Amino acid sequence: MKHIIISDIHSNLQAFEAVVRSFPESDNKNIICAGDIVGYGADPNVCIDMMISLGARCVLGNHDAASINKTDITYFNEWAKEAVYWTREHLDRSGYGYLETLPYVLEDGSFTMVHGTLHCPEEFMYMDCGARAMHTFEILSTKVCFVGHSHVPGSFILRRGSVYYRSYSERIVLEKDARYIINVGSVGQPRDDDPRACYCIYDSDKDVVEFRRIEYDVETARRRILDEGLPRYLGDRLLNGR
Ligand code: ZN
């Protein structure tokens, strides 16, 4: 079965629409999101509505949690904080209610989904070193764990008791005796110097993960951010994928 794995949409409607248009044709799509539907961008409610109409499932990201006062934002940088205050003000009732229903962790047969790390998902730590990857591997009960949060696609591999990091490659063929933590990158605010939206497709029958990079109307997404009075930096960074 093919699973469509997305993450970190961040209220970027233009990126989200382009990504959805690129989904492979299929009547029953299994779409799962590793969190952060909102925050940073200018269209939180429409993005949540799209997520619902796609029938996608989603875990709670730190920006989702911040927008419904479910996490501490003292460690957020000034732009992120401003975006949280803006999102709290603009989130409609149904969007707020939807975010309240999101779990920290989802499991679906051969894979698990969490925004940050599996060992303390409510703390939203970055999966950014072998030690943290090992903590997650220790309690991971599936072959693969998909994560988001850093907006940088890449993977940790557990092979014969050791953890290896592999930077972004378009295609990952899963080895039989290894396990994986895969960062799926970001739909709405890529930070790996490639401004195109990023997501992946996991074929659990063939054990292959394929990344896709999708061009979208970055200028309109940037313009929406400026028009809404959100920090200019949040619009400008989309141009460079930073
Ligand atoms: Zn994010």
CSV table of C-alpha atoms and ligand atoms in Angstrom, one decimal:
chain,number,residue,atom,x,y,z
A,1,MET,CA,0.0,0.0,0.0
A,2,LYS,CA,1.1,3.5,-0.7
A,3,HIS,CA,1.0,6.1,2.1
A,4,ILE,CA,1.3,9.8,1.4
A,5,ILE,CA,3.4,11.4,4.2
A,6,ILE,CA,3.3,15.1,4.6
A,7,SER,CA,4.4,17.5,7.4
A,8,ASP,CA,4.8,21.2,8.4
A,9,ILE,CA,2.3,22.9,6.2
A,10,HIS,CA,2.4,26.0,8.3
A,11,SER,CA,-0.7,27.7,6.9
A,12,ASN,CA,0.9,27.9,3.4
A,13,LEU,CA,-2.1,27.3,1.2
A,14,GLN,CA,-0.3,27.8,-2.1
A,15,ALA,CA,2.2,25.1,-1.2
A,16,PHE,CA,-0.4,22.7,0.2
A,17,GLU,CA,-2.6,23.0,-2.9
A,18,ALA,CA,0.3,22.3,-5.2
A,19,VAL,CA,1.3,19.3,-3.1
A,20,VAL,CA,-2.3,17.9,-3.1
A,21,ARG,CA,-2.5,18.4,-6.9
A,22,SER,CA,0.6,16.2,-7.2
A,23,PHE,CA,-0.7,13.3,-5.2
A,24,PRO,CA,-0.8,10.1,-7.2
A,25,GLU,CA,-4.2,9.1,-8.6
A,26,SER,CA,-6.0,6.6,-6.3
A,27,ASP,CA,-9.5,6.3,-4.9
A,28,ASN,CA,-8.6,5.7,-1.3
A,29,LYS,CA,-5.5,7.7,-0.3
A,30,ASN,CA,-3.9,7.1,3.0
A,31,ILE,CA,-2.7,10.6,3.9
A,32,ILE,CA,-0.9,11.2,7.2
A,33,CYS,CA,0.7,14.4,8.5
A,34,ALA,CA,3.5,14.7,11.0
A,35,GLY,CA,2.1,18.0,12.5
A,36,ASP,CA,2.3,21.8,12.2
A,37,ILE,CA,-0.6,22.5,10.0
A,38,VAL,CA,-0.6,26.0,11.2
A,39,GLY,CA,1.9,28.7,12.3
A,40,TYR,CA,4.1,31.1,10.2
A,41,GLY,CA,1.8,31.4,7.2
A,42,ALA,CA,-1.4,33.4,6.4
A,43,ASP,CA,-4.1,30.7,5.9
A,44,PRO,CA,-4.5,28.5,8.9
A,45,ASN,CA,-8.3,27.8,8.6
A,46,VAL,CA,-8.3,26.9,4.9
A,47,CYS,CA,-5.3,24.6,5.5
A,48,ILE,CA,-7.1,22.8,8.3
A,49,ASP,CA,-10.3,22.6,6.2
A,50,MET,CA,-8.3,21.0,3.4
A,51,MET,CA,-6.7,18.5,5.8
A,52,ILE,CA,-10.2,17.5,6.9
A,53,SER,CA,-11.7,17.2,3.4
A,54,LEU,CA,-8.7,15.1,2.3
A,55,GLY,CA,-9.6,12.7,5.1
A,56,ALA,CA,-6.0,13.0,6.3
A,57,ARG,CA,-4.9,12.0,9.8
A,58,CYS,CA,-2.5,14.2,11.7
A,59,VAL,CA,-0.4,14.4,14.9
A,60,LEU,CA,0.0,17.5,16.9
A,61,GLY,CA,3.0,19.8,16.1
A,62,ASN,CA,4.4,22.4,18.4
A,63,HIS,CA,2.9,25.3,16.4
A,64,ASP,CA,-0.5,23.5,16.4
A,65,ALA,CA,-0.1,23.1,20.2
A,66,ALA,CA,1.0,26.7,20.7
A,67,SER,CA,-2.0,28.0,18.7
A,68,ILE,CA,-4.4,26.3,21.2
A,69,ASN,CA,-2.3,27.2,24.3
A,70,LYS,CA,-1.2,23.6,24.8
A,71,THR,CA,2.5,24.2,25.0
A,72,ASP,CA,4.9,26.7,26.4
A,73,ILE,CA,6.2,29.2,23.7
A,74,THR,CA,9.0,30.9,25.7
A,75,TYR,CA,11.6,29.0,23.7
A,76,PHE,CA,10.0,30.2,20.3
A,77,ASN,CA,12.0,32.8,18.4
A,78,GLU,CA,10.5,36.3,18.0
A,79,TRP,CA,9.0,35.6,14.5
A,80,ALA,CA,7.5,32.3,15.6
A,81,LYS,CA,6.0,34.0,18.7
A,82,GLU,CA,4.5,36.7,16.6
A,83,ALA,CA,3.0,34.1,14.2
A,84,VAL,CA,1.6,32.2,17.2
A,85,TYR,CA,-0.2,35.3,18.5
A,86,TRP,CA,-1.5,36.1,15.0
A,87,THR,CA,-2.7,32.5,14.5
A,88,ARG,CA,-4.5,32.5,17.9
A,89,GLU,CA,-6.3,35.6,16.9
A,90,HIS,CA,-7.3,34.3,13.5
A,91,LEU,CA,-8.0,30.6,14.1
A,92,ASP,CA,-11.8,30.0,13.8
A,93,ARG,CA,-13.8,27.8,16.2
A,94,SER,CA,-13.8,24.7,14.1
A,95,GLY,CA,-10.1,25.0,13.3
A,96,TYR,CA,-9.4,25.4,17.1
A,97,GLY,CA,-11.6,22.4,17.8
A,98,TYR,CA,-9.8,20.3,15.2
A,99,LEU,CA,-6.3,21.0,16.6
A,100,GLU,CA,-7.6,20.0,20.0
A,101,THR,CA,-8.4,16.5,18.8
A,102,LEU,CA,-4.9,15.8,17.4
A,103,PRO,CA,-2.9,13.1,19.2
A,104,TYR,CA,0.9,13.3,19.8
A,105,VAL,CA,1.5,9.9,18.2
A,106,LEU,CA,-0.2,7.8,15.5
A,107,GLU,CA,0.6,4.2,14.5
A,108,ASP,CA,-0.5,2.7,11.2
A,109,GLY,CA,0.6,-0.9,10.6
A,110,SER,CA,4.2,-0.7,9.5
A,111,PHE,CA,4.9,2.9,10.6
A,112,THR,CA,4.6,5.4,13.5
A,113,MET,CA,4.2,9.1,13.2
A,114,VAL,CA,5.3,11.8,15.7
A,115,HIS,CA,6.2,15.5,15.3
A,116,GLY,CA,9.5,15.5,17.2
A,117,THR,CA,10.7,12.4,19.2
A,118,LEU,CA,8.8,9.4,20.3
A,119,HIS,CA,10.2,9.2,23.9
A,120,CYS,CA,8.7,12.5,24.9
A,121,PRO,CA,6.4,13.7,22.1
A,122,GLU,CA,4.8,16.5,24.2
A,123,GLU,CA,8.2,18.2,24.6
A,124,PHE,CA,8.7,18.6,20.8
A,125,MET,CA,12.4,18.0,20.8
A,126,TYR,CA,14.2,18.0,17.5
A,127,MET,CA,15.3,14.6,16.1
A,128,ASP,CA,18.7,16.1,15.6
A,129,CYS,CA,21.3,13.6,16.9
A,130,GLY,CA,22.1,9.9,17.1
A,131,ALA,CA,21.4,9.8,20.9
A,132,ARG,CA,17.8,11.1,20.4
A,133,ALA,CA,17.3,8.8,17.5
A,134,MET,CA,18.4,5.9,19.7
A,135,HIS,CA,15.9,6.9,22.4
A,136,THR,CA,13.1,6.7,19.8
A,137,PHE,CA,14.4,3.4,18.3
A,138,GLU,CA,14.3,1.9,21.8
A,139,ILE,CA,10.5,2.3,22.0
A,140,LEU,CA,9.6,2.2,18.4
A,141,SER,CA,7.5,-0.9,17.7
A,142,THR,CA,7.3,-0.4,13.9
A,143,LYS,CA,9.9,-0.6,11.1
A,144,VAL,CA,9.6,3.1,10.3
A,145,CYS,CA,9.0,6.3,12.3
A,146,PHE,CA,8.1,9.4,10.3
A,147,VAL,CA,8.9,12.8,11.9
A,148,GLY,CA,8.8,16.5,11.0
A,149,HIS,CA,9.6,19.6,13.0
A,150,SER,CA,13.1,20.5,11.6
A,151,HIS,CA,11.8,21.0,8.1
A,152,VAL,CA,15.0,19.2,6.8
A,153,PRO,CA,14.5,15.9,5.1
A,154,GLY,CA,16.9,13.1,6.0
A,155,SER,CA,16.9,9.8,7.9
A,156,PHE,CA,18.4,7.9,10.9
A,157,ILE,CA,19.0,4.2,10.3
A,158,LEU,CA,19.4,1.6,13.1
A,159,ARG,CA,21.5,-1.3,11.7
A,160,ARG,CA,23.0,-4.0,14.0
A,161,GLY,CA,22.7,-1.8,17.1
A,162,SER,CA,24.3,1.3,15.6
A,163,VAL,CA,22.6,4.5,14.4
A,164,TYR,CA,23.7,6.2,11.2
A,165,TYR,CA,22.5,9.5,9.7
A,166,ARG,CA,21.8,9.8,6.0
A,167,SER,CA,21.1,13.2,4.5
A,168,TYR,CA,18.4,13.8,2.0
A,169,SER,CA,18.2,11.4,-0.9
A,170,GLU,CA,15.2,11.2,-3.3
A,171,ARG,CA,14.7,7.5,-2.8
A,172,ILE,CA,15.2,5.3,0.3
A,173,VAL,CA,15.1,1.5,-0.2
A,174,LEU,CA,14.4,0.1,3.2
A,175,GLU,CA,16.8,-2.7,4.2
A,176,LYS,CA,15.2,-5.9,5.6
A,177,ASP,CA,17.0,-5.9,9.0
A,178,ALA,CA,17.2,-2.1,9.6
A,179,ARG,CA,14.8,0.3,11.1
A,180,TYR,CA,14.3,3.9,10.1
A,181,ILE,CA,13.4,7.4,11.4
A,182,ILE,CA,12.6,9.5,8.4
A,183,ASN,CA,12.2,13.3,8.5
A,184,VAL,CA,9.7,14.0,5.7
A,185,GLY,CA,10.7,17.7,5.2
A,186,SER,CA,8.2,20.5,5.0
A,187,VAL,CA,5.3,21.3,2.7
A,188,GLY,CA,5.0,25.0,3.6
A,189,GLN,CA,8.4,26.2,4.8
A,190,PRO,CA,11.3,24.1,3.5
A,191,ARG,CA,14.7,24.8,5.2
A,192,ASP,CA,17.2,22.8,3.2
A,193,ASP,CA,18.0,25.6,0.7
A,194,ASP,CA,15.4,24.2,-1.8
A,195,PRO,CA,12.2,26.4,-1.8
A,196,ARG,CA,10.1,23.7,-3.4
A,197,ALA,CA,7.5,22.0,-1.1
A,198,CYS,CA,8.6,18.6,0.2
A,199,TYR,CA,6.8,15.4,1.1
A,200,CYS,CA,7.2,11.6,0.5
A,201,ILE,CA,5.4,8.5,-0.5
A,202,TYR,CA,5.9,5.3,1.4
A,203,ASP,CA,5.2,2.1,-0.4
A,204,SER,CA,4.9,-0.4,2.4
A,205,ASP,CA,4.7,-3.4,0.1
A,206,LYS,CA,7.9,-2.6,-1.8
A,207,ASP,CA,9.6,-1.0,1.3
A,208,VAL,CA,10.5,2.1,-0.6
A,209,VAL,CA,10.2,5.8,0.4
A,210,GLU,CA,10.2,8.3,-2.4
A,211,PHE,CA,10.5,12.1,-1.8
A,212,ARG,CA,8.8,14.6,-4.1
A,213,ARG,CA,9.8,18.2,-4.5
A,214,ILE,CA,7.0,20.4,-5.9
A,215,GLU,CA,7.2,23.9,-7.3
A,216,TYR,CA,4.4,26.3,-6.1
A,217,ASP,CA,3.5,29.9,-6.2
A,218,VAL,CA,6.0,31.1,-3.5
A,219,GLU,CA,5.5,34.8,-4.4
A,220,THR,CA,1.7,34.6,-3.6
A,221,ALA,CA,2.4,32.8,-0.3
A,222,ARG,CA,4.9,35.5,0.6
A,223,ARG,CA,2.5,38.3,-0.4
A,224,ARG,CA,-0.3,36.8,1.8
A,225,ILE,CA,2.1,36.8,4.8
A,226,LEU,CA,3.0,40.5,4.2
A,227,ASP,CA,-0.6,41.5,3.5
A,228,GLU,CA,-1.7,40.0,6.9
A,229,GLY,CA,1.0,42.0,8.7
A,230,LEU,CA,3.0,38.9,9.7
A,231,PRO,CA,6.8,39.4,10.0
A,232,ARG,CA,8.4,40.1,6.6
A,233,TYR,CA,11.1,37.6,7.3
A,234,LEU,CA,8.5,34.8,7.3
A,235,GLY,CA,7.6,35.7,3.8
A,236,ASP,CA,11.1,36.3,2.5
A,237,ARG,CA,12.5,33.0,3.8
A,238,LEU,CA,10.2,31.0,1.6
A,239,LEU,CA,12.0,32.4,-1.5
A,240,ASN,CA,15.2,30.7,-0.5
A,241,GLY,CA,13.9,27.6,1.4
A,242,ARG,CA,15.6,28.6,4.6
B,1,ZN,ZN,7.3,23.2,11.8
